[in-house]
Coordinates of C-alpha atoms in Angstrom, one line a residue:
Chain M
X1 CA 36.5 49.5 14.2
X2 CA 32.9 50.7 13.9
X3 CA 31.7 51.1 10.4
X4 CA 30.2 54.5 9.8
X5 CA 28.1 54.4 6.6
X6 CA 28.0 57.8 4.7
X7 CA 25.3 59.2 2.6
X8 CA 27.6 58.8 -0.3
X9 CA 27.9 55.1 0.3
X10 CA 24.3 54.5 0.7
X11 CA 23.7 56.5 -2.6
X12 CA 26.5 54.2 -4.3
X13 CA 25.0 51.0 -3.0
X14 CA 21.5 52.2 -4.1
X15 CA 22.9 52.6 -7.7
X16 CA 24.5 49.1 -7.5
X17 CA 21.5 47.5 -6.1
X18 CA 19.1 49.5 -8.4
X19 CA 17.0 50.5 -5.4
X20 CA 15.4 54.0 -4.8
X21 CA 15.2 54.5 -1.1
X22 CA 13.2 57.1 0.9
X23 CA 15.1 59.3 3.3
X24 CA 13.8 57.2 6.2
X25 CA 14.8 54.0 4.4
X26 CA 18.3 55.4 3.8
X27 CA 18.8 56.3 7.5
X28 CA 17.7 52.8 8.7
X29 CA 19.8 51.2 5.8
X30 CA 23.0 53.2 7.2
X31 CA 22.4 51.9 10.6
X32 CA 21.7 48.2 9.7
X33 CA 24.5 48.0 7.2
X34 CA 26.9 49.5 9.9
X35 CA 26.1 47.0 12.4
X36 CA 26.4 44.1 10.0
X37 CA 29.8 45.3 8.7
X38 CA 31.0 45.6 12.2
X39 CA 29.9 42.0 12.7
X40 CA 31.4 40.8 9.4
X41 CA 34.7 42.5 10.6
X42 CA 35.1 39.7 13.1
X43 CA 36.3 37.5 10.1
X44 CA 39.4 39.7 10.2
X45 CA 40.4 38.0 13.4
X46 CA 41.1 34.8 11.6
X47 CA 44.5 34.4 9.7
X48 CA 43.6 33.2 6.3
X49 CA 47.0 33.6 4.6
X50 CA 47.5 30.7 2.2
X51 CA 43.8 29.7 2.3
X52 CA 42.1 29.6 -1.1
X53 CA 38.6 31.1 -1.4
X54 CA 36.1 28.3 -1.6
X55 CA 33.5 29.1 -4.3
X56 CA 32.2 25.7 -4.5
X57 CA 32.3 22.9 -1.8
X58 CA 32.9 20.1 -4.2
X59 CA 35.6 20.1 -6.9
X60 CA 33.1 20.7 -9.9
X61 CA 34.6 21.8 -13.1
X62 CA 32.7 23.1 -16.0
X63 CA 29.7 21.0 -16.8
X64 CA 28.9 20.6 -20.5
X65 CA 26.0 19.4 -22.3
X66 CA 25.1 19.1 -26.0
X67 CA 23.7 22.3 -27.5
X68 CA 20.2 20.9 -28.2
X69 CA 16.9 22.4 -27.3
X70 CA 15.0 19.9 -25.1
X71 CA 12.3 22.1 -23.6
X72 CA 10.4 23.0 -26.8
X73 CA 8.9 26.3 -27.7
X74 CA 7.8 28.1 -24.5
X75 CA 7.7 31.6 -26.0
X76 CA 3.9 32.3 -25.5
X77 CA 3.8 30.9 -21.9
X78 CA 7.0 32.9 -21.1
X79 CA 5.5 36.2 -22.5
X80 CA 2.4 35.8 -20.7
X81 CA 4.4 36.7 -17.7
X82 CA 5.8 39.8 -19.0
X83 CA 4.5 43.2 -17.9
X84 CA 4.6 44.2 -21.5
X85 CA 4.8 42.0 -24.7
X86 CA 4.3 42.8 -28.4
X87 CA 5.0 40.7 -31.6
X88 CA 6.5 37.9 -29.6
X89 CA 8.9 40.1 -27.8
X90 CA 9.3 41.8 -24.5
X91 CA 8.3 45.5 -24.3
X92 CA 11.0 47.6 -22.4
X93 CA 11.3 51.3 -21.9
X94 CA 13.3 53.3 -24.6
X95 CA 16.9 53.1 -23.6
X96 CA 18.1 56.0 -25.9
X97 CA 16.6 58.7 -28.0
Chain B
X1 CA -9.1 5.0 10.8
X2 CA -8.9 8.7 10.5
X3 CA -7.3 9.4 7.1
X4 CA -5.4 12.5 8.6
X5 CA -3.7 10.3 11.3
X6 CA -1.8 8.2 8.6
X7 CA 1.8 9.2 7.8
X8 CA 2.5 9.8 4.1
X9 CA 3.8 6.2 3.5
X10 CA 1.0 4.6 5.5
X11 CA -1.6 6.7 3.5
X12 CA 0.0 5.5 0.3
X13 CA -0.1 1.9 1.4
X14 CA -3.9 2.2 2.3
X15 CA -4.6 3.8 -1.0
X16 CA -2.9 1.1 -2.9
X17 CA -4.6 -1.6 -0.8
X18 CA -8.0 0.0 -1.6
X19 CA -9.0 1.0 1.9
X20 CA -8.9 4.7 1.1
X21 CA -8.9 6.6 -2.2
X22 CA -6.5 9.3 -3.2
X23 CA -9.6 11.5 -3.7
X24 CA -10.7 10.8 -0.2
X25 CA -7.5 11.8 1.2
X26 CA -7.4 15.0 -0.7
X27 CA -10.9 15.8 0.6
X28 CA -9.7 15.0 4.1
X29 CA -6.8 17.6 3.7
X30 CA -9.0 20.2 2.0
X31 CA -11.5 19.9 5.0
X32 CA -8.5 20.3 7.4
X33 CA -7.5 23.3 5.6
X34 CA -10.9 24.7 5.9
X35 CA -10.9 24.3 9.5
X36 CA -7.2 25.6 10.2
X37 CA -6.2 27.9 7.4
X38 CA -8.0 31.1 8.5
X39 CA -5.9 31.0 11.6
X40 CA -2.5 29.5 10.4
X41 CA -2.1 30.9 6.9
X42 CA 0.3 28.3 5.8
X43 CA -0.5 28.5 2.2
X44 CA -0.1 31.3 -0.3
X45 CA -2.1 29.4 -3.0
X46 CA -4.5 26.4 -2.8
X47 CA -5.9 25.1 -6.0
X48 CA -8.7 22.8 -5.0
X49 CA -9.9 22.0 -8.4
X50 CA -6.6 21.0 -9.8
X51 CA -5.7 19.1 -6.5
X52 CA -9.0 17.0 -6.8
X53 CA -8.5 16.4 -10.4
X54 CA -5.0 15.3 -10.0
X55 CA -5.9 13.2 -7.1
X56 CA -8.6 11.4 -9.3
X57 CA -6.0 10.9 -12.0
X58 CA -3.5 9.4 -9.4
X59 CA -6.3 7.0 -8.2
X60 CA -6.9 5.7 -11.7
X61 CA -3.2 5.1 -12.3
X62 CA -3.0 3.3 -8.8
X63 CA -5.9 1.2 -9.8
X64 CA -4.3 0.4 -13.3
X65 CA -1.0 -0.7 -11.6
X66 CA 0.9 2.2 -13.1
X67 CA 1.7 4.0 -10.0
X68 CA 3.1 1.7 -7.2
X69 CA 5.5 3.7 -5.2
X70 CA 5.5 4.7 -1.6
X71 CA 4.1 8.2 -2.2
X72 CA 1.3 7.4 -4.7
X73 CA -1.8 9.3 -4.1
X74 CA -0.4 11.5 -1.3
X75 CA -1.3 15.1 -1.0
X76 CA 1.6 17.2 -0.8
X77 CA 2.6 20.9 -0.4
X78 CA 5.4 22.8 -2.0
X79 CA 7.2 26.0 -0.8
X80 CA 6.3 29.0 -2.8
X81 CA 9.8 29.4 -4.2
X82 CA 9.7 26.1 -6.2
X83 CA 8.3 26.7 -9.8
X84 CA 5.0 24.9 -10.4
X85 CA 3.8 24.9 -14.0
X86 CA 0.4 26.7 -14.3
X87 CA 0.3 27.4 -10.6
X88 CA 1.2 30.9 -9.2
X89 CA 4.6 31.0 -7.7
X90 CA 5.3 34.1 -5.7
X91 CA 8.3 33.6 -3.3
X92 CA 5.9 35.4 -0.9
X93 CA 7.0 38.6 -2.7
X94 CA 4.8 41.5 -4.3
X95 CA 7.4 41.7 -7.1
X96 CA 6.1 38.1 -8.2
X97 CA 2.5 38.5 -7.3
X98 CA 1.2 37.2 -10.6
X99 CA 4.0 35.0 -11.7
X100 CA 2.8 31.8 -13.2
X101 CA 5.7 29.5 -14.3
X102 CA 6.0 27.8 -17.6
X103 CA 7.6 24.7 -16.1
X104 CA 7.9 23.0 -12.8
X105 CA 11.0 22.6 -10.6
X106 CA 12.7 19.2 -11.2
X107 CA 12.0 18.2 -7.6
X108 CA 8.3 18.8 -8.1
X109 CA 8.3 16.9 -11.3
X110 CA 10.0 14.0 -9.6
X111 CA 7.5 14.0 -6.7
X112 CA 4.7 14.1 -9.1
X113 CA 6.0 11.2 -11.2
X114 CA 6.2 9.3 -7.8
X115 CA 2.3 9.9 -7.5
X116 CA 2.3 12.8 -5.0
X117 CA -0.5 15.1 -5.6
X118 CA 0.1 18.8 -5.3
X119 CA -2.3 20.8 -2.9
X120 CA -0.8 24.2 -3.3
X121 CA 2.0 26.6 -2.4
X122 CA 3.2 27.3 1.2
X123 CA 4.1 30.5 2.7
X124 CA 7.7 31.7 3.5
X125 CA 9.9 34.6 4.3
X126 CA 10.1 36.8 1.2
X127 CA 12.6 35.2 -1.2
X128 CA 13.6 32.8 1.7
X129 CA 15.2 35.6 3.7
X130 CA 14.2 35.4 7.3
X131 CA 13.9 33.0 10.1
X132 CA 10.2 33.4 11.1
X133 CA 7.9 33.5 7.9
X134 CA 7.0 37.0 9.1
X135 CA 8.7 38.8 6.1
X136 CA 6.1 37.3 3.7
X137 CA 4.2 39.8 1.7
X138 CA 1.1 37.6 2.3
X139 CA 1.0 38.0 6.1
X140 CA 2.6 35.8 8.8
X141 CA 2.1 32.0 9.3
X142 CA 1.1 31.0 12.8
X143 CA 2.7 28.0 14.6
X144 CA 0.1 25.3 14.9
X145 CA 1.5 24.2 18.3
X146 CA 0.8 27.6 19.8
X147 CA -0.6 30.2 17.5
X148 CA 1.0 33.2 19.5
X149 CA 4.4 31.9 18.1
X150 CA 6.1 32.0 14.8
X151 CA 6.5 28.7 12.9
X152 CA 10.1 29.6 12.1
X153 CA 11.4 30.2 8.5
X154 CA 11.9 30.5 5.9
X155 CA 10.1 27.4 5.1
X156 CA 7.5 28.2 7.9
X157 CA 4.4 27.5 5.9
X158 CA 5.7 24.0 4.9
X159 CA 6.5 23.1 8.5
X160 CA 3.1 24.4 9.8
X161 CA 1.1 22.8 7.0
X162 CA 2.8 19.4 7.9
X163 CA 2.4 19.9 11.7
X164 CA -1.3 20.9 11.3
X165 CA -2.3 18.1 8.9
X166 CA -2.9 20.4 6.1
X167 CA -0.8 18.0 3.9
X168 CA 1.0 14.7 4.4
X169 CA 4.4 16.2 3.6
X170 CA 5.9 19.2 2.2
X171 CA 9.0 20.4 0.2
X172 CA 11.0 23.2 1.6
X173 CA 14.5 24.8 0.8
X174 CA 17.4 25.4 3.1
X175 CA 20.1 28.0 2.6
X176 CA 21.0 28.6 6.2
X177 CA 18.7 26.5 8.1
X178 CA 15.3 27.3 6.5
X179 CA 14.1 23.5 6.5
X180 CA 15.6 22.4 9.9
X181 CA 14.8 25.4 12.1
X182 CA 11.0 25.6 11.2
X183 CA 10.8 21.8 11.4
X184 CA 12.2 22.1 15.0
X185 CA 9.8 24.9 15.8
X186 CA 6.8 23.1 14.6
X187 CA 7.7 19.6 15.8
X188 CA 8.2 17.8 12.4
X189 CA 11.0 16.1 10.8
X190 CA 13.2 18.3 8.2
X191 CA 16.1 17.3 6.2
X192 CA 18.6 19.3 4.3
X193 CA 20.5 17.0 1.8
X194 CA 24.1 17.2 0.7
X195 CA 24.5 20.0 -1.7
X196 CA 23.7 18.8 -5.2
X197 CA 21.6 15.9 -4.2
X198 CA 18.2 17.5 -5.2
X199 CA 18.1 19.5 -8.3
X200 CA 17.8 23.2 -7.9
X201 CA 16.3 23.5 -11.4
X202 CA 13.1 25.7 -11.0
X203 CA 14.1 26.8 -7.4
X204 CA 14.0 30.5 -7.5
X205 CA 17.6 31.2 -6.2
X206 CA 18.4 33.0 -3.0
X207 CA 22.2 32.0 -2.6
X208 CA 22.9 29.4 -5.2
X209 CA 26.0 27.9 -3.6
X210 CA 24.1 27.2 -0.3
X211 CA 20.4 26.5 -1.4
X212 CA 19.2 22.9 -1.2
X213 CA 15.8 21.5 -1.4
X214 CA 14.5 18.9 1.1
X215 CA 11.5 17.3 2.8
X216 CA 9.4 18.3 5.7
X217 CA 7.5 15.3 7.1
X218 CA 5.7 13.7 10.0
X219 CA 8.3 11.2 10.7
X220 CA 11.7 9.7 9.6
X221 CA 10.2 6.9 7.2
X222 CA 8.3 9.7 5.3
X223 CA 11.4 11.8 5.2
X224 CA 13.4 8.9 3.6
X225 CA 10.7 8.2 1.1
X226 CA 10.3 11.8 0.0
X227 CA 14.0 12.3 -0.3
X228 CA 14.4 9.3 -2.3
X229 CA 11.7 10.5 -4.7
X230 CA 13.0 14.1 -5.0
X231 CA 16.7 13.3 -5.5
X232 CA 18.0 13.1 -8.9
X233 CA 21.0 13.8 -11.0
X234 CA 19.8 16.7 -13.4
X235 CA 21.8 17.9 -16.2
X236 CA 19.6 21.1 -16.1
X237 CA 21.3 22.0 -12.8
X238 CA 25.2 22.2 -13.3
X239 CA 25.8 21.8 -9.6
X240 CA 23.6 18.7 -9.4
X241 CA 25.7 15.6 -8.4
X242 CA 25.5 12.1 -9.8
X243 CA 25.6 10.3 -6.6
X244 CA 26.1 6.9 -8.2
X245 CA 29.2 8.2 -9.9
X246 CA 30.8 9.2 -6.4
X247 CA 29.8 5.8 -5.2
X248 CA 26.7 6.9 -3.2
X249 CA 23.2 5.7 -4.1
X250 CA 20.0 7.4 -3.0
X251 CA 18.3 4.3 -1.7
X252 CA 17.5 6.2 1.4
X253 CA 14.6 4.1 2.7
X254 CA 17.0 1.1 2.9
X255 CA 18.6 3.0 5.9
X256 CA 15.5 2.9 7.9
X257 CA 17.2 0.5 10.5
X258 CA 16.7 0.6 14.3
X259 CA 20.5 0.2 15.0
X260 CA 23.2 2.6 16.0
X261 CA 25.4 0.1 17.5
X262 CA 29.0 1.4 17.4
X263 CA 28.1 4.6 15.5
X264 CA 30.4 7.4 16.7
X265 CA 28.6 10.6 17.6
X266 CA 30.4 13.9 18.5
X267 CA 28.8 16.6 20.6
X268 CA 30.5 20.0 19.8
X269 CA 31.1 21.9 23.2
X270 CA 30.7 25.1 21.4
X271 CA 27.1 24.2 20.6
X272 CA 26.2 24.3 24.2
X273 CA 27.6 27.6 25.2
X274 CA 26.3 31.0 26.1
X275 CA 22.9 31.9 24.4
X276 CA 21.5 28.3 24.6
X277 CA 18.1 28.0 26.3
X278 CA 18.4 25.7 29.2
X279 CA 15.2 23.7 28.3
X280 CA 16.8 23.2 24.8
X281 CA 20.1 22.1 26.2
X282 CA 18.6 19.4 28.5
X283 CA 16.2 18.2 25.8
X284 CA 19.1 17.7 23.3
X285 CA 21.4 16.2 25.8
X286 CA 18.7 13.8 26.8
X287 CA 18.4 12.7 23.2
X288 CA 22.1 12.0 23.0
X289 CA 21.7 9.7 26.0
X290 CA 18.8 7.8 24.1
X291 CA 21.4 7.2 21.2
X292 CA 24.0 6.3 23.6
X293 CA 21.7 3.8 25.3
X294 CA 21.0 2.4 21.9
X295 CA 24.7 1.5 21.5
X296 CA 26.2 4.7 19.9
X297 CA 29.5 5.9 21.3
X298 CA 28.8 9.5 22.3
X299 CA 31.5 12.1 23.4
X300 CA 32.1 15.8 23.5
X301 CA 34.7 17.4 21.2
X302 CA 35.8 21.0 20.1
X303 CA 34.6 22.1 16.6
X304 CA 36.5 25.1 15.9
X305 CA 35.3 28.3 14.1
X306 CA 31.6 28.2 15.3
X307 CA 31.2 31.8 16.0
X308 CA 32.7 32.8 12.6
X309 CA 30.0 30.8 10.6
X310 CA 27.3 33.5 10.8
X311 CA 29.4 36.6 9.6
X312 CA 30.7 34.3 6.7
X313 CA 27.3 33.0 5.9
X314 CA 25.6 36.5 5.7
X315 CA 28.4 37.9 3.6
X316 CA 28.2 35.0 1.2
X317 CA 24.4 34.8 1.1
X318 CA 23.9 38.5 0.8
X319 CA 26.5 38.7 -2.1
X320 CA 24.8 36.0 -4.0
X321 CA 21.4 37.3 -3.3
X322 CA 22.3 40.7 -4.6
X323 CA 23.4 39.1 -7.9
X324 CA 20.5 36.6 -8.1
X325 CA 17.8 39.1 -7.5
X326 CA 19.0 41.5 -10.4
X327 CA 16.6 39.3 -12.6
X328 CA 13.8 41.0 -11.3
X329 CA 13.9 44.1 -13.4
X330 CA 10.2 44.6 -14.4
X331 CA 10.8 43.4 -17.9
X332 CA 10.6 39.5 -18.1
X333 CA 8.0 38.8 -15.3
X334 CA 6.5 40.1 -12.2
X335 CA 5.8 43.6 -11.1
X336 CA 6.5 46.7 -13.1
X337 CA 6.0 50.3 -11.6
X338 CA 3.2 52.2 -13.2
X339 CA 5.1 55.5 -13.8
X340 CA 8.7 56.1 -14.5
X341 CA 11.1 58.1 -16.5
X342 CA 13.3 55.8 -18.7
X343 CA 14.8 52.5 -18.1
X344 CA 16.9 52.9 -15.0
X345 CA 14.2 54.7 -13.2
X346 CA 11.8 51.8 -14.2
X347 CA 14.2 49.5 -12.6
X348 CA 14.6 51.4 -9.4
X349 CA 11.1 52.1 -8.8
X350 CA 9.9 48.5 -9.7
X351 CA 12.3 46.9 -7.5
X352 CA 11.7 49.3 -4.6
X353 CA 8.0 48.9 -4.8
X354 CA 8.3 45.1 -5.3
X355 CA 10.8 44.1 -2.6
X356 CA 10.2 44.3 1.2
X357 CA 12.5 45.6 3.9
X358 CA 14.5 42.4 4.6
X359 CA 15.2 41.6 1.0
X360 CA 16.3 45.3 0.3
X361 CA 18.6 45.0 3.4
X362 CA 20.3 42.0 2.0
X363 CA 20.6 43.0 -1.6
X364 CA 22.2 46.3 -0.3
X365 CA 24.6 44.4 2.0
X366 CA 25.5 42.1 -0.9
X367 CA 26.1 45.0 -3.3
X368 CA 28.4 46.5 -0.8
X369 CA 30.5 43.5 0.0
X370 CA 30.8 42.8 -3.7
X371 CA 31.9 46.4 -4.5
X372 CA 35.4 47.1 -5.4
X373 CA 36.2 48.6 -1.9
X374 CA 35.1 45.5 0.1
X375 CA 35.4 42.6 -2.3
X376 CA 38.7 41.2 -1.0
X377 CA 38.3 42.2 2.8
X378 CA 34.6 41.0 2.8
X379 CA 33.6 38.6 0.1
X380 CA 36.8 36.8 -0.6
X381 CA 37.6 36.7 3.2
X382 CA 34.3 35.0 3.9
X383 CA 34.9 32.4 1.2
X384 CA 38.4 31.8 2.8
X385 CA 36.6 31.3 6.2
X386 CA 34.1 29.0 4.5
X387 CA 37.1 26.8 3.2
X388 CA 38.4 26.8 6.9
X389 CA 34.9 25.8 8.2
X390 CA 34.6 22.9 5.7
X391 CA 38.1 21.7 6.9
X392 CA 37.0 21.8 10.5
X393 CA 34.1 19.5 9.6
X394 CA 36.4 17.3 7.7
X395 CA 38.5 16.7 10.7
X396 CA 35.4 16.2 12.9
X397 CA 34.2 13.5 10.4
X398 CA 37.6 11.8 10.6
X399 CA 36.6 11.1 14.2
X400 CA 32.8 10.7 14.1
X401 CA 30.0 9.4 12.0
X402 CA 27.7 12.2 13.2
X403 CA 27.6 15.4 14.9
X404 CA 24.6 16.0 17.4
X405 CA 23.4 19.5 18.6
X406 CA 20.5 21.8 19.0
X407 CA 18.9 23.2 15.8
X408 CA 18.2 26.7 17.3
X409 CA 19.1 28.4 20.6
X410 CA 15.5 28.6 21.6
X411 CA 12.2 27.4 20.8
X412 CA 9.9 29.3 18.6
X413 CA 9.6 33.2 19.6
X414 CA 6.4 34.9 19.8
X415 CA 5.2 36.7 16.8
X416 CA 6.4 40.2 16.3
X417 CA 9.5 39.7 18.6
X418 CA 12.2 39.0 15.9
X419 CA 12.1 41.6 13.1
X420 CA 12.9 44.7 15.1
X421 CA 16.6 43.5 15.6
X422 CA 17.7 41.8 12.4
X423 CA 21.3 41.0 13.8
X424 CA 19.8 39.3 16.8
X425 CA 17.5 37.3 14.4
X426 CA 20.6 36.4 12.3
X427 CA 22.3 35.1 15.5
X428 CA 19.5 32.5 15.9
X429 CA 21.0 30.6 12.9
X430 CA 24.2 29.9 14.6
X431 CA 23.8 26.1 14.7
X432 CA 22.5 25.6 11.3
X433 CA 24.3 27.9 8.7
X434 CA 27.9 26.2 8.9
X435 CA 26.2 23.0 7.4
X436 CA 25.2 25.1 4.3
X437 CA 28.6 26.5 4.1
X438 CA 30.2 23.0 4.0
X439 CA 27.6 21.5 1.9
X440 CA 26.6 18.9 4.4
X441 CA 23.4 16.9 5.0
X442 CA 21.5 17.5 8.3
X443 CA 18.2 16.5 9.8
X444 CA 16.1 18.2 12.5
X445 CA 14.0 15.8 14.7
X446 CA 11.4 16.6 17.3
X447 CA 12.7 15.5 20.8
X448 CA 10.8 17.2 23.7
X449 CA 8.4 20.1 24.2
X450 CA 9.4 23.0 26.6
X451 CA 7.4 24.3 29.5
X452 CA 5.3 26.4 27.0
X453 CA 4.4 23.5 25.1
X454 CA 6.7 24.4 22.3
X455 CA 8.6 21.7 20.3
X456 CA 12.5 21.3 20.8
X457 CA 14.4 20.1 17.8
X458 CA 17.5 17.8 17.7
X459 CA 20.0 18.2 14.9
X460 CA 22.1 15.6 13.5
X461 CA 24.8 16.3 10.9
X462 CA 26.7 13.9 8.7
X463 CA 29.6 14.2 6.3
X464 CA 28.9 14.8 2.7
X465 CA 26.7 12.0 1.1
X466 CA 26.2 10.3 4.3
X467 CA 22.3 10.8 4.5
X468 CA 22.0 7.1 5.2
X469 CA 23.9 7.5 8.6
X470 CA 21.5 10.5 9.4
X471 CA 18.5 8.4 8.6
X472 CA 19.5 5.4 10.4
X473 CA 20.3 7.3 13.6
X474 CA 17.1 9.6 13.2
X475 CA 15.0 6.4 12.8
X476 CA 16.7 4.7 15.8
X477 CA 16.0 7.7 18.0
X478 CA 12.4 8.1 16.7
X479 CA 11.7 4.4 17.6
X480 CA 13.3 4.6 21.1
X481 CA 11.6 8.0 21.8
X482 CA 8.1 6.9 20.8
X483 CA 8.6 3.9 23.2
X484 CA 9.6 6.3 25.9
X485 CA 6.5 8.5 25.2
X486 CA 4.1 5.6 25.4

């Protein structure tokens, strides 16, 4: 039942997680993830037929509020944290040419 | 009297009576920080000027009679994953090195309204992922009881600061034990409330369905007072619960009663099995006897599914972390890589440079368990096991008012012993994670010290919304235990 994590899987997870890993990090990640998944496989020992997945511990339904701004204009303060800002907007790298 | 010998509630009473000022209290704390901080490294950020100014403002309000609560004028510390307006908030991560929030977390706002005065931000495992405070990008925090040992984590800075007198109380957050375990390792009181009791607005999310903010304090009376001030129903957090509407108040200090007569306490046999240190076992069982001698009915029972809590927890927590931490993209805040080719390369380089090894490990595991090949067998399976664990607790609380057990299998490990084997470190969370999965309240109380002089923690767990039972039993134990120690 040991999980063997392939190079392809690590590449795929790297794309999903948006992480660029060094070769050394990839090797370590393969080992760590394999061990964790072996451990998670233990959940398979339990019969969960007919059990609903519990996303939330309390029966909370949609929570609505009036669509009214209450926190004022925080644009300047917000943009001060941005690595790049111009004309009251975030600066992002070009996404298409 | 030495100002630093006061508890938070005693200090505030002394300030309101006029025998001490809030500024003198802050100066005493800052002097203690000067003395201890070079070794302990409990804080990431300390803002002296702001702290002294805020203390002076609090003093003025107290003198005018505008601030009368039990925390008025008390210097407090806040874990560095809680946003503080105008004060750097890093989550102990390089990716947020220069982040200065535009608003404060609701829990912080509530405490400041109650008159508490912010000293600074405490060190933690990066993004609260860890059990030792060793994954912080800003260096390890040391355990004030023995500086060769870790303070626990992830709220290790908060626990160490409280234990060392570097603050009168602190806020932490608990996703899988991150308040209770460091409280246990440092010999202070730590409480994780029922999910939804303290607003998570402004708490930088790790695993949103499990995260709860709570107090770390010197004693149970402080714990009740801080929880009472921090708790609120907040429309800004859609999972915040209006406890009054479910018939439960937040009048926690009313539960400070030295009486457990007739209270039914269950001890899960599975919590005392293999892997539990013998000194921890005997200390916790001795604490159970103290409560029995005070009139509680204590008996053993079988709580099922104990060994499945950790795999379920790490699956769910990693999944939510991978989703929550997508927001760190180098655009809105935090670090951005200096050189890159296009948007996706910028994302990847920024995140790879900004996140530490443990955070990357959990994000990758989370991305994997949510990916199409694993979603049903890993993620949904874990959520089903979570439902079964909640049901096991429901059955236990049909029989008992409280569950009693250890907080962690051992006392604080030595620095550097834990990170080399992540799975082994995760197994140390065995007695704490199930509480988060089931959304329950639980408290960690100092009971004994082991042969190395390290504190052992006692954990009490209650059913949802039954914090008052926890506080009553904790207070009763503390009173009896203090008498014993004298």
